PDB file of C-alpha atoms in Angstrom:
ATOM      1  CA  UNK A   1     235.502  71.989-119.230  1.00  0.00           C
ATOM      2  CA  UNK A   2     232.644  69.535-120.030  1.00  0.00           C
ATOM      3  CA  UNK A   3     231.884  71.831-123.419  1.00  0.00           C
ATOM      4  CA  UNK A   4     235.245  70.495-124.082  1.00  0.00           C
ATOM      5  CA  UNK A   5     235.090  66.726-123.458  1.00  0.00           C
ATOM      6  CA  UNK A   6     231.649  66.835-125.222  1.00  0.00           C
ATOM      7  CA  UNK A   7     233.385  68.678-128.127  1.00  0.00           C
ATOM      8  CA  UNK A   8     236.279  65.689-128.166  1.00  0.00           C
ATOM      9  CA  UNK A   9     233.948  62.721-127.831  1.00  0.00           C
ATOM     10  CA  UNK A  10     232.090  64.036-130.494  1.00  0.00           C
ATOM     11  CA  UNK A  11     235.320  65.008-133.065  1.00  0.00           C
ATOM     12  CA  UNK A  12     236.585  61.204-132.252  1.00  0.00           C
ATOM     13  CA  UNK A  13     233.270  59.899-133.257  1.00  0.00           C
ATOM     14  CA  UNK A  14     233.690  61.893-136.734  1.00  0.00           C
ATOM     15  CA  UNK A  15     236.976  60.797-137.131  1.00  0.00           C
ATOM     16  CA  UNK A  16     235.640  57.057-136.619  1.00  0.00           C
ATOM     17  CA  UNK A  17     233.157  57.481-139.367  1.00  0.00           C
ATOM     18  CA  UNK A  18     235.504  59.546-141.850  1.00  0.00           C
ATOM     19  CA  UNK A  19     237.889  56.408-141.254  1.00  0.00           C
ATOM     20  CA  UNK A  20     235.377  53.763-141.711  1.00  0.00           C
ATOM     21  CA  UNK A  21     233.466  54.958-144.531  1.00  0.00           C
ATOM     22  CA  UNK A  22     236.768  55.870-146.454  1.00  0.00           C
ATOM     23  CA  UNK A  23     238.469  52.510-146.037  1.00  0.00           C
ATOM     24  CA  UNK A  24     234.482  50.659-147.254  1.00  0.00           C
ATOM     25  CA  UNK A  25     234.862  52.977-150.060  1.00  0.00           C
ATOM     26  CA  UNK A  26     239.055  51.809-151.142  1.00  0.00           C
ATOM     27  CA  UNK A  27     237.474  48.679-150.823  1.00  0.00           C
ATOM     28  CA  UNK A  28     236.205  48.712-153.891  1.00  0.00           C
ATOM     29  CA  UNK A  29     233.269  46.197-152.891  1.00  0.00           C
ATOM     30  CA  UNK A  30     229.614  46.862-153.022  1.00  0.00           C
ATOM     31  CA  UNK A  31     227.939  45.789-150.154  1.00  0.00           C
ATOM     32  CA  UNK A  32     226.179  42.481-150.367  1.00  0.00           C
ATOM     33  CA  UNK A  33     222.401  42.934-152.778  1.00  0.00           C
ATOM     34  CA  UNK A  34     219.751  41.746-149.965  1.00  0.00           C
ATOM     35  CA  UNK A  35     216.709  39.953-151.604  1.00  0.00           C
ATOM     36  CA  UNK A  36     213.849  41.711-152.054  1.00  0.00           C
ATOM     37  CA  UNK A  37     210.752  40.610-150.060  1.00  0.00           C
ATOM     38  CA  UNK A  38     207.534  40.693-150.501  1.00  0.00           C
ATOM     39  CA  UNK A  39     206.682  43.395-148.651  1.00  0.00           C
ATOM     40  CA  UNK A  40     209.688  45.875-150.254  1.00  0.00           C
ATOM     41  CA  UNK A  41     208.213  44.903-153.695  1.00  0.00           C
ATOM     42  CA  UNK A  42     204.909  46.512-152.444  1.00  0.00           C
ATOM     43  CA  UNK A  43     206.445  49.619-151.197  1.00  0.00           C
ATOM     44  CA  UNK A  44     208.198  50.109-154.239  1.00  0.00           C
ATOM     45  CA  UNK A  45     205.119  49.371-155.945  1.00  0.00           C
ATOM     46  CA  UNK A  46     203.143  52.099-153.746  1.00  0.00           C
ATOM     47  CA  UNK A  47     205.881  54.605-153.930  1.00  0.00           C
ATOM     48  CA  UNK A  48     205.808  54.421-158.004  1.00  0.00           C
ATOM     49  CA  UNK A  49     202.016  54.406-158.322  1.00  0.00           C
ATOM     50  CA  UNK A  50     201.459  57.265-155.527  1.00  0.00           C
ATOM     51  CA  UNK A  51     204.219  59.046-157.980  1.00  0.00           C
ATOM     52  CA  UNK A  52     202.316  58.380-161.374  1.00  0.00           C
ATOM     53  CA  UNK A  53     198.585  58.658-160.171  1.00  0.00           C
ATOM     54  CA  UNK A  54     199.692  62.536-158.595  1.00  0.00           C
ATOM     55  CA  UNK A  55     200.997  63.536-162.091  1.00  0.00           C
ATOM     56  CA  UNK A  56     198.238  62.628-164.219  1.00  0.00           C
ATOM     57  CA  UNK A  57     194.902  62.882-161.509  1.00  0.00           C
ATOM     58  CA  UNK A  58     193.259  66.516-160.547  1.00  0.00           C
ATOM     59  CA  UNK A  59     191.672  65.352-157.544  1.00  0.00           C
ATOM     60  CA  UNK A  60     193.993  63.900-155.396  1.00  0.00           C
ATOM     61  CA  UNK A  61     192.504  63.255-152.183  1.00  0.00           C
ATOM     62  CA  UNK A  62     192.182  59.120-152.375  1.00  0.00           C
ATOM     63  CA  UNK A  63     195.453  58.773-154.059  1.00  0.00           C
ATOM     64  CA  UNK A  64     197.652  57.154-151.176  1.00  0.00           C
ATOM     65  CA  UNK A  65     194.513  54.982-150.135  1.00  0.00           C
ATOM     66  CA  UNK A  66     193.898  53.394-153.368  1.00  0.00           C
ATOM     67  CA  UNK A  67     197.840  52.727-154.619  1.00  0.00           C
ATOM     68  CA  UNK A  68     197.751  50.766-150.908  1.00  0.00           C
ATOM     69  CA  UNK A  69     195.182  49.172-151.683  1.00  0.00           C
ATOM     70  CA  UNK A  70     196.243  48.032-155.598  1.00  0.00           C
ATOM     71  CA  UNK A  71     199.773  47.677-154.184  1.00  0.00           C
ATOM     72  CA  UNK A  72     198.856  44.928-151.488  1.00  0.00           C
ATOM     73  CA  UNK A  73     196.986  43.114-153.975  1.00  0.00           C
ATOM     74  CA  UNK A  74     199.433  42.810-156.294  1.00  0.00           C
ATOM     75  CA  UNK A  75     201.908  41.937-154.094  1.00  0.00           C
ATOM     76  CA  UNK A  76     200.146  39.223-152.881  1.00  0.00           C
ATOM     77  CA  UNK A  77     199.315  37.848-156.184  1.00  0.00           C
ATOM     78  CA  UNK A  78     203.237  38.133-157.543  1.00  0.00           C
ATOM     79  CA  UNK A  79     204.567  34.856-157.833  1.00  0.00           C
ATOM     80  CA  UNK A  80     208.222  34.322-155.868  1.00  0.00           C
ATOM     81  CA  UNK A  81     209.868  34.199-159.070  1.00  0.00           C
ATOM     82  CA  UNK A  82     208.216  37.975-159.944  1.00  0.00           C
ATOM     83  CA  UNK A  83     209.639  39.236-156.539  1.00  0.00           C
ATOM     84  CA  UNK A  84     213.040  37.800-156.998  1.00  0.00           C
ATOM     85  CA  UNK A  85     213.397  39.613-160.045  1.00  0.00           C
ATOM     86  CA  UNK A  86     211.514  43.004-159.792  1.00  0.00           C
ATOM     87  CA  UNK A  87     213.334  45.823-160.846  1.00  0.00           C
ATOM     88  CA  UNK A  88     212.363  49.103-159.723  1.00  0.00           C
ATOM     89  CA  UNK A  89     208.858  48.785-161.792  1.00  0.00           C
ATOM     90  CA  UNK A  90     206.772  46.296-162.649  1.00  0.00           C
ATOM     91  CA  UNK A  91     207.300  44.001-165.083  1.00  0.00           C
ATOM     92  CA  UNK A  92     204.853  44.094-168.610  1.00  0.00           C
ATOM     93  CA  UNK A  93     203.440  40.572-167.873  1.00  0.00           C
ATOM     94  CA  UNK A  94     201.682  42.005-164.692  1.00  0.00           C
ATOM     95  CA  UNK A  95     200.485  44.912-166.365  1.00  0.00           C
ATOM     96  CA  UNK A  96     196.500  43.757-166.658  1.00  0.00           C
ATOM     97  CA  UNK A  97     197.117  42.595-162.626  1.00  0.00           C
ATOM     98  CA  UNK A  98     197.542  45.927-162.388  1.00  0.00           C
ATOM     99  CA  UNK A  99     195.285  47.359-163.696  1.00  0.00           C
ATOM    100  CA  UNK A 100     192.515  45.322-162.722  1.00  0.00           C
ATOM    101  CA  UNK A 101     193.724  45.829-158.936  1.00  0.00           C
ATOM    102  CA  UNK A 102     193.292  49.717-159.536  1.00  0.00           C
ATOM    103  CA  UNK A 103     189.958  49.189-161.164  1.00  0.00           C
ATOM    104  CA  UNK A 104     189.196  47.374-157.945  1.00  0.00           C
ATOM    105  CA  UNK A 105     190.613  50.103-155.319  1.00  0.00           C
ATOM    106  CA  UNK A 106     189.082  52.864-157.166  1.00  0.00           C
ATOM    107  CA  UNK A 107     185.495  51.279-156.555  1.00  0.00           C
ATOM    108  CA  UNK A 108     185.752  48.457-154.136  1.00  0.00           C
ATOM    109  CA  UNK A 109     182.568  46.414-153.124  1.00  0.00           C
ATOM    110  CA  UNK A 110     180.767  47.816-150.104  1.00  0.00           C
ATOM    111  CA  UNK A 111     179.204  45.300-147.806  1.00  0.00           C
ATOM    112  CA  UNK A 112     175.519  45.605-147.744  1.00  0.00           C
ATOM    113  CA  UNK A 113     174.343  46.873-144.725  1.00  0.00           C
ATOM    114  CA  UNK A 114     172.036  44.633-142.729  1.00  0.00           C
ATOM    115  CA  UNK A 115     168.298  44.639-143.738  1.00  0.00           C
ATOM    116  CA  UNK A 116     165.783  46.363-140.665  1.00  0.00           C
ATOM    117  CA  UNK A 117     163.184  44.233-139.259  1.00  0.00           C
ATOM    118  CA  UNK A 118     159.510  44.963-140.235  1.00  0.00           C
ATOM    119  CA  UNK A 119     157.419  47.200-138.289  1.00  0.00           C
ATOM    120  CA  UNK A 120     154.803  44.516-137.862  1.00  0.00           C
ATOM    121  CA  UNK A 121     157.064  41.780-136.477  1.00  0.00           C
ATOM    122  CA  UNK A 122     158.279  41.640-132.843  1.00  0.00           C
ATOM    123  CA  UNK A 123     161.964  42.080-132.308  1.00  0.00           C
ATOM    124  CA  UNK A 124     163.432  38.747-131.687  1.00  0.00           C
ATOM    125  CA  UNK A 125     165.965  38.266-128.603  1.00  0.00           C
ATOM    126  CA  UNK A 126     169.300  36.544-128.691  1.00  0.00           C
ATOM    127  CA  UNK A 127     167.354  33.178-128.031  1.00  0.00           C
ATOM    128  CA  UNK A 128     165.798  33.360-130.975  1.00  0.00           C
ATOM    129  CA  UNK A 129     162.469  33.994-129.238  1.00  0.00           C
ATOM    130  CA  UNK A 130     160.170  36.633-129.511  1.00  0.00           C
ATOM    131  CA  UNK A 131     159.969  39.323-126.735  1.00  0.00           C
ATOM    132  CA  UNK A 132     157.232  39.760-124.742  1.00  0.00           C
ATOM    133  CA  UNK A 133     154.625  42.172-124.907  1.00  0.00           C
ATOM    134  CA  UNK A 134     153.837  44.737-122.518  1.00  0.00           C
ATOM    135  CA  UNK A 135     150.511  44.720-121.371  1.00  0.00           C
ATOM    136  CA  UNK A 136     148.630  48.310-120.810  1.00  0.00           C
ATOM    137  CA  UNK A 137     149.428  48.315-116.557  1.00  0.00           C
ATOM    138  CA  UNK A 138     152.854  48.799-117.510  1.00  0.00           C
ATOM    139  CA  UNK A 139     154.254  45.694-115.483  1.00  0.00           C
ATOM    140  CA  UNK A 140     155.786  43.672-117.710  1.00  0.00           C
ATOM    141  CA  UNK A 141     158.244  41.127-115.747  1.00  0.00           C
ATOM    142  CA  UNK A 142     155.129  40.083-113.151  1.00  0.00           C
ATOM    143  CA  UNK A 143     156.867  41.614-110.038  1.00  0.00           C
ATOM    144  CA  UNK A 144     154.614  43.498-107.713  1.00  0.00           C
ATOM    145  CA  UNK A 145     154.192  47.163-108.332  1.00  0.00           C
ATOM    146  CA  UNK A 146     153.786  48.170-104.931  1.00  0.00           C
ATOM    147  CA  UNK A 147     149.848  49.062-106.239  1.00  0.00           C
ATOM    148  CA  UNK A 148     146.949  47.903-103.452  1.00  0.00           C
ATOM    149  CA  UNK A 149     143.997  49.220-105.587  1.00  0.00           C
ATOM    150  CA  UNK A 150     142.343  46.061-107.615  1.00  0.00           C
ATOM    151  CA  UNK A 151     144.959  43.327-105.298  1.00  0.00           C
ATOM    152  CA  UNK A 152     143.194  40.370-104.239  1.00  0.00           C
ATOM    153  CA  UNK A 153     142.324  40.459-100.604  1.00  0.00           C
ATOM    154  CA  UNK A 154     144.145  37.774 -98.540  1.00  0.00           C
ATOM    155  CA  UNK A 155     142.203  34.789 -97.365  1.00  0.00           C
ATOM    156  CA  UNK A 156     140.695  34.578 -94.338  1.00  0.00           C
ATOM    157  CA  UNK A 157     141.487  32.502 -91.653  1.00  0.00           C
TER     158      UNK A 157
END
């Protein structure tokens, strides 16, 4: 028995969607064109170049990071009247953008690692002073080591 509610809740649903997607279509009317953002521009961008770039390259393993890389760029340097009307490519004018963003992703600048202190110097602290030095009895913060051999006898009374 619940086979066969399930069964009828499920052939009314169809029927809704037959019904509702057959009377949008006798409409005759498109549905409203939504604007295209920003951000749809550079997927269509990444889709087309991730498309291209695995036709013509042999080595394809940096292919999807490097169209997402030249993809955001361009996006971000497309002016709101090149958004507004992109069509599925993009358009001649931005052609050296382009190509100078992929020029860019396929080698971008590496940040130069931080240069090691000399051997001779002391390592400097996050005052800005340099630590201290141990001395050769191993103590180095001037607490008591718990040592009696060399200790100053206390004064007498």
């Amino acid at each position: 028995m619940l086979n066969l509610r399930r069964r009828a809740i499920a052939d009314c649903l169809m029927a809704v969607l037959i019904l509702g997607s057959s009377a949008a279509f006798a409409a005759g009317k498109e549905p409203p064109k939504i604007p295209l953002s920003r951000e749809k521009v550079r997927l269509m961008l990444l889709d087309n170049c991730v498309m291209d770039e695995w036709k013509t390259r042999d080595v394809k393993d940096r292919i999807a990071d490097q169209c997402k890389c030249a993809s955001a760029k361009v996006a971000r340097q497309l002016t709101d009247a090149d958004v507004k009307g992109f069509r599925d490519k993009l358009p001649k004018t931005a052609t050296p953008v382009w190509q100078a963003a992929m020029k860019y992703c396929l080698n971008p600048p590496r940040p130069k690692p931080p240069v090691a202190a000399k051997a001779d110097e002391p390592a400097k602290t996050d005052g800005g002073a340099a630590a201290p030095a141990a001395t050769d009895s191993g103590a180095t913060d001037g607490a008591a080591t718990g040592s009696t051999g060399g200790a100053v006898p206390p004064p007498a009374q």
